[in-house]
Coordinates of C-alpha atoms and ligand atoms in Angstrom, one line a residue:
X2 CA 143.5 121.4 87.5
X3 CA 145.0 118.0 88.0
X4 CA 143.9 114.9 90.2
X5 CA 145.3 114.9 93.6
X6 CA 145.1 111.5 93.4
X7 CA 148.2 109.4 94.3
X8 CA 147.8 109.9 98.3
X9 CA 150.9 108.7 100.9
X10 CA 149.9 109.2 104.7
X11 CA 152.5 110.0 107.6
X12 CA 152.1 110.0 111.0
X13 CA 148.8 107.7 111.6
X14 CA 147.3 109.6 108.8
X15 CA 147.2 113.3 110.0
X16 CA 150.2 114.4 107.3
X17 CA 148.9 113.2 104.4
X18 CA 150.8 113.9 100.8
X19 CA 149.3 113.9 97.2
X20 CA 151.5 114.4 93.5
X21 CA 150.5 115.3 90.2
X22 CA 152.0 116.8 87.4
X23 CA 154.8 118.2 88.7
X24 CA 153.4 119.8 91.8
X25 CA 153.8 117.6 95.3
X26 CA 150.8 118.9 98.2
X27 CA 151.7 118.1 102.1
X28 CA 148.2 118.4 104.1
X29 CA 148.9 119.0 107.9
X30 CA 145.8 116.3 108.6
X31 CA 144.5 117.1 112.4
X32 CA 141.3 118.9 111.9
X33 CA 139.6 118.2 115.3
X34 CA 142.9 120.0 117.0
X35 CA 142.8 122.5 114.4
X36 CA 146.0 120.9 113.0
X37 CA 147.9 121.0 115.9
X38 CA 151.1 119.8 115.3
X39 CA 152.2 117.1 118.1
X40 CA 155.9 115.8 117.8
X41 CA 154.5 112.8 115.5
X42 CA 153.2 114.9 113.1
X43 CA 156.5 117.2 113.1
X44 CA 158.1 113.8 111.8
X45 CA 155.2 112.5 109.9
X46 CA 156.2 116.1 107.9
X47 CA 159.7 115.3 107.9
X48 CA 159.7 112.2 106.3
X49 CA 156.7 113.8 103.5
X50 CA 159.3 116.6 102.9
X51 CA 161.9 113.9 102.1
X52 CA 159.9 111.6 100.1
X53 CA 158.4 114.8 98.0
X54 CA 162.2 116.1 98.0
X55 CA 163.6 112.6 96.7
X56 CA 160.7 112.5 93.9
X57 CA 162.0 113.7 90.7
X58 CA 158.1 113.8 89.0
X59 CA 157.4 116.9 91.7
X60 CA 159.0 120.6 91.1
X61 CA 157.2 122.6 93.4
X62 CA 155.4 121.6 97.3
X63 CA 152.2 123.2 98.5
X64 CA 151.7 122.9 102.5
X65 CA 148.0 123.4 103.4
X66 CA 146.0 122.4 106.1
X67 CA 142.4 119.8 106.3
X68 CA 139.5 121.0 107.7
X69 CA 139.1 124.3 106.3
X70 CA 139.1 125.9 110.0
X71 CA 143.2 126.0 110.3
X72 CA 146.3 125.5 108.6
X73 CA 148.3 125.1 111.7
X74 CA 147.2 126.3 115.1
X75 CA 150.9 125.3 116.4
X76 CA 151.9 122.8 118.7
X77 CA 150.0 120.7 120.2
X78 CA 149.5 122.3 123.9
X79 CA 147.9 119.1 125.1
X80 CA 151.7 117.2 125.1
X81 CA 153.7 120.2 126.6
X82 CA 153.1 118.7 130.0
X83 CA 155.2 115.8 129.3
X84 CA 157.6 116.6 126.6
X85 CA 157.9 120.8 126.9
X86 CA 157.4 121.5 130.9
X87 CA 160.7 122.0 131.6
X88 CA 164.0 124.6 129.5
X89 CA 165.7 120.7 130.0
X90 CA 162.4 119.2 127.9
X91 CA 162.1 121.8 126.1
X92 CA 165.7 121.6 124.4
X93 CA 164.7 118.3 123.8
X94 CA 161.7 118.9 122.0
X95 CA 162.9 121.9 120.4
X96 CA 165.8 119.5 118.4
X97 CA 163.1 117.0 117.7
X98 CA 161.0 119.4 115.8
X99 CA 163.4 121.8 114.5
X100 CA 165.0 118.7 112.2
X101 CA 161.7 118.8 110.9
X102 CA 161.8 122.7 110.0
X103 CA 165.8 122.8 109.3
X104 CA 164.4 120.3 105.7
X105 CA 161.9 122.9 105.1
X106 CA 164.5 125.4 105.5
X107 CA 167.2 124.2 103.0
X108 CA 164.8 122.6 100.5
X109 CA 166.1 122.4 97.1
X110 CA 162.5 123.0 95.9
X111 CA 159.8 126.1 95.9
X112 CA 157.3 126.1 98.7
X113 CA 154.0 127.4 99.0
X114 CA 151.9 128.1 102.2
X115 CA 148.2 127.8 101.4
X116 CA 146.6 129.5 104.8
X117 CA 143.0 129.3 105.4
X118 CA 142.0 130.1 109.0
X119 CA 144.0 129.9 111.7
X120 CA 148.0 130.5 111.4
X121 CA 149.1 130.6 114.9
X122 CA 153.0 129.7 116.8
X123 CA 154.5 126.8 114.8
X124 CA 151.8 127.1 112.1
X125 CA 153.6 130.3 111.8
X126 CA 156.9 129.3 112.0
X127 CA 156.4 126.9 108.9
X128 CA 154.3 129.6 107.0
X129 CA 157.4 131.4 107.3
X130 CA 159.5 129.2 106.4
X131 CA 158.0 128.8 102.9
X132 CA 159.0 130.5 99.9
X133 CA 155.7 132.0 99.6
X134 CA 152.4 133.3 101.3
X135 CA 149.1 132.8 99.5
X136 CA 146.2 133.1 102.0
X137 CA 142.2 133.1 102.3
X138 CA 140.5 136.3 103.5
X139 CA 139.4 134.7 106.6
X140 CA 142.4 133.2 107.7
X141 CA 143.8 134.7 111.4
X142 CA 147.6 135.2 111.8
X143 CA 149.3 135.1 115.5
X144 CA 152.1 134.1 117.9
X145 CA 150.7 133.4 121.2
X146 CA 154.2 132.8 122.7
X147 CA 153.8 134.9 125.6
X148 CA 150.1 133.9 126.2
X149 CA 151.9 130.3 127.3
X150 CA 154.8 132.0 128.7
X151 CA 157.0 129.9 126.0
X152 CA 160.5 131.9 124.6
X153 CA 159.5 131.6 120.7
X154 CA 163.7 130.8 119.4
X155 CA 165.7 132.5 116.8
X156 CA 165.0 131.1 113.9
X157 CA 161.4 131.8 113.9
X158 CA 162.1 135.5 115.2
X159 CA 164.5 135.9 112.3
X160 CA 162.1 135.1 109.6
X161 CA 159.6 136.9 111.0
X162 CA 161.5 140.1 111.7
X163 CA 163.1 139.6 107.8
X164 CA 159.7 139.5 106.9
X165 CA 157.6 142.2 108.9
X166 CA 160.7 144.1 110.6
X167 CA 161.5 144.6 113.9
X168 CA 158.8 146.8 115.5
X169 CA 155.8 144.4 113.8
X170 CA 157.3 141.7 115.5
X171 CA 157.6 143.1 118.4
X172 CA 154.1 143.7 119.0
X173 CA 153.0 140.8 117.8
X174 CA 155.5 139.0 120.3
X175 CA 154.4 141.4 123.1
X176 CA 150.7 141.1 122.7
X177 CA 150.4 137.8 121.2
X178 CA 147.4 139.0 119.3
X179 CA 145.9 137.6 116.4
X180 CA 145.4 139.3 113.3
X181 CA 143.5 139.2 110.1
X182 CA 145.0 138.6 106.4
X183 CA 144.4 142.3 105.2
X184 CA 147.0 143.5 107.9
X185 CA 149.0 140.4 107.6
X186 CA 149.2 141.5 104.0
X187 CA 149.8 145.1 104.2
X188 CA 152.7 144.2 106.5
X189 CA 154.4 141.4 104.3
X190 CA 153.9 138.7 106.2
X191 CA 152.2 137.5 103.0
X192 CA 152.2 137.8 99.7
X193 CA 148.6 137.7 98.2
X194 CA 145.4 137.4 100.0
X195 CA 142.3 136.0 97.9
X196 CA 138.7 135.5 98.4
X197 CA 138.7 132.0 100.9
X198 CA 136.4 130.2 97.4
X199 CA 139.5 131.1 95.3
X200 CA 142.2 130.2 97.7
X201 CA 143.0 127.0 96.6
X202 CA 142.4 127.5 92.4
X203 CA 144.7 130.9 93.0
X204 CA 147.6 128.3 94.7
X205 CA 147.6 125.3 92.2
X206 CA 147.7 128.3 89.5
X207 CA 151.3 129.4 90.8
X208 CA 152.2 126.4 91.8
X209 CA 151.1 125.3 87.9
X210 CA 153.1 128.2 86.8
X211 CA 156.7 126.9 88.6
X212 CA 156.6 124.2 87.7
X213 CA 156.4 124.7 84.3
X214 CA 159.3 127.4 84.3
X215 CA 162.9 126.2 83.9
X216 CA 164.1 124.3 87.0
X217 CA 167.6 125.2 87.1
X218 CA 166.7 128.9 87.1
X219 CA 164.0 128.4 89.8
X220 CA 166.7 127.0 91.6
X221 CA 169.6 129.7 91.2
X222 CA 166.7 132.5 92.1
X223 CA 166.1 130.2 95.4
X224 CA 170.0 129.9 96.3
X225 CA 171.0 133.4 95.6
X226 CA 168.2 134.9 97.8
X227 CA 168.7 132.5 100.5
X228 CA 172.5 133.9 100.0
X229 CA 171.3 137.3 99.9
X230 CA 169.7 137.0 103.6
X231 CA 172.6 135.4 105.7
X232 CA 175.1 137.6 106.8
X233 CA 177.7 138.3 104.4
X234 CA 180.3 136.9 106.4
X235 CA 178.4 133.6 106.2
X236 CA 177.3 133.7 102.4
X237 CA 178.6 130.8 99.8
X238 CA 179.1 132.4 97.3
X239 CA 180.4 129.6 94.9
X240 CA 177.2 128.1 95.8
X241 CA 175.7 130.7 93.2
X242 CA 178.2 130.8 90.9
X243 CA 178.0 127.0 90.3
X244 CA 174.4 127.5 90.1
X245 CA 174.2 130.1 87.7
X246 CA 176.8 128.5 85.4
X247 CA 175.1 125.2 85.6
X248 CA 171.8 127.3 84.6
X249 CA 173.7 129.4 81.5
X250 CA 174.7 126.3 80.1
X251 CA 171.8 124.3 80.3
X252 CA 169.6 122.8 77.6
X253 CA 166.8 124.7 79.0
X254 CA 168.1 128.0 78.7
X255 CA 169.2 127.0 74.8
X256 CA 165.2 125.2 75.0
X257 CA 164.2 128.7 76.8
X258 CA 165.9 131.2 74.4
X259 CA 164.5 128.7 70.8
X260 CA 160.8 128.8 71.8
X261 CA 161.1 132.7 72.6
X262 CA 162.1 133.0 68.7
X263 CA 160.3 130.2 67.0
X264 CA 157.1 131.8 69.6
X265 CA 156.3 128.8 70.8
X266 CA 155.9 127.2 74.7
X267 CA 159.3 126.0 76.3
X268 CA 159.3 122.1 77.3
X269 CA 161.9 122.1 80.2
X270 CA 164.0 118.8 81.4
X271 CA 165.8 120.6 84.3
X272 CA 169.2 119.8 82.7
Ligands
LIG330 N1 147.2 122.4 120.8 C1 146.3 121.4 121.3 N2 145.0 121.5 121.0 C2 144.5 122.5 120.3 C3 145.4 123.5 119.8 C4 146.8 123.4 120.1 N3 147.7 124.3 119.6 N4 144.6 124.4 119.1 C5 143.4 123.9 119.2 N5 143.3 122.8 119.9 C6 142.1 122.0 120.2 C7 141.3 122.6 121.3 O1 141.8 122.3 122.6 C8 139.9 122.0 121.0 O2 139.9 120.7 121.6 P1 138.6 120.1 122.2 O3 137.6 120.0 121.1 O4 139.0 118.8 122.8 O5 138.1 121.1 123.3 C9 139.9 121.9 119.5 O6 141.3 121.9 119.1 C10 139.1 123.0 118.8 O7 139.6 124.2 119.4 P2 138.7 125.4 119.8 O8 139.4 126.3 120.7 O9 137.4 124.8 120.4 O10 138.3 126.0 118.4 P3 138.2 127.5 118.0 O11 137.9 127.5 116.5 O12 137.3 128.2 118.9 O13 139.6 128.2 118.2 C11 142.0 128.3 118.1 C12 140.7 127.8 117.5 C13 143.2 127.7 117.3 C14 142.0 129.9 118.0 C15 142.2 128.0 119.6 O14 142.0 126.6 119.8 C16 143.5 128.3 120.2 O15 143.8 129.4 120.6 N6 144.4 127.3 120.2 C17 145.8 127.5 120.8 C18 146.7 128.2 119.8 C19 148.1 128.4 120.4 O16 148.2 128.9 121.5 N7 149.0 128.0 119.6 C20 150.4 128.1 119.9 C21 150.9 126.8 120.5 S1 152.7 127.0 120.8

């Protein structure tokens, strides 16, 4: 497994990112709030999605949370008097945020959600927003939107009716109930659950296992899907077509299809 060592912290400290070989980590850093997110640390997590972005050394990002009780119980409640009270404050905060997410959303590179405990509103919305799922046992999955009396906007409810449908999310946005990783992964909402000691060996190991594929087709796998979920009126179509040519005539496919034959392990550049 290798060293989490080179740490950069964001946000006073409570988004905190490590690198090594090839795989980039951002911790949401808040245990004593559970890892509330307050609009500092949607920044702080901004700026550690650029930096990891920007770094050419990391090929795959793992988002997890400290503390081993959350990975992000949502926004921090404790600000919403001064900076959500109001639909005018709320627009407001709702851009400043959103920014945040909108990187997440369009990043060039995979993304893994490493849940253990709880996964609740905007911990949600950024689980979702990863490429993929991986979560402990024990973690606890919910959006308690209508608990607060807060309207939970579209891009969130489009993720999570792409990835549960439309009558999961409908309960869980009528009840606001929480529920446990066994249901959350019989109803897609992810993709593996594993024993909570496992959880974070289990992660690295896929993480591990991008980043040593080929780069370029990691990356036309990423655009065409993304493609594949926008209405078809709104797909880029040249976007995959550059893609896939630029993958078909890379030296890693050539690299790819030589180690195949001479049965040996592929080195990939990303070129
Ligand atoms: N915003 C601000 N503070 C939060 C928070 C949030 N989203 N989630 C937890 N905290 C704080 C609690 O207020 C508490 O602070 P305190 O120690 O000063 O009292 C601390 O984190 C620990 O929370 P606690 O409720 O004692 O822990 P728990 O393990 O029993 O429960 C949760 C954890 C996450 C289930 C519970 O805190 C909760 O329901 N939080 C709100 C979740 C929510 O509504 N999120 C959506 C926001 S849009």
């Amino acid at each position: 497994m290798p060293d989490l060592s080179h740490e950069i912290s964001y946000a006073d400290g409570k988004i905190i990112t490590h690198t090594a070989d090839g795989v980039g980590v951002i911790t949401f850093n808040n245990p004593d709030k559970r890892n509330a997110m307050s609009l500092e640390m949607w920044e702080g997590f901004g700026e550690a999605l650029t930096s990891l972005r920007d770094d050419d050394a990391v090929r795959v990002v793992i988002l997890r949370g400290a503390g081993g009780k959350a990975f992000v119980s949502g926004a921090d409640i404790s600000q919403f008097e001064k900076t959500r009270h109001n639909a005018a404050a709320s627009e407001e905060y709702g851009k400043r945020s959103a920014a945040q997410r909108a990187l997440l959303a369009d990043y060039p590179k995979p993304t893994i959600a490493c849940i253990q405990g709880f996964c609740l509103g905007g911990g949600m919305q950024v689980a979702m927003l990863a490429d993929i799922r991986i979560a402990a046992q024990s973690s606890q999955f919910g959006i308690p939107a209508a608990r607060l009396g807060i309207a939970y906007g579209f891009d969130g409810l489009r993720h999570l009716v792409s990835l549960v449908g439309p009558s999961w999310a409908r309960l869980l946005m009528y009840t606001g109930i929480r529920i446990d990783a066994a249901e959350a992964l019989r109803i897609g909402l992810i993709e593996r659950m594993v024993p909570d000691d496992q959880l974070w060996g289990e992660t690295m190991l896929i993480a591990e296992t991008i980043s040593t594929n080929a780069p370029l087709a990691i990356k036309a796998a990423k655009i065409t899907i993304a493609q594949v979920l926008k209405d078809e009126s709104g797909r880029d179509m040249d976007a995959i077509k550059t893609i896939g040519t630029a993958c078909m005539d890379s030296a890693d496919f050539r690299e790819g299809r030589q180690a195949f034959m001479e049965k040996r392990k592929p080195q990939f550049s990303g070129k």
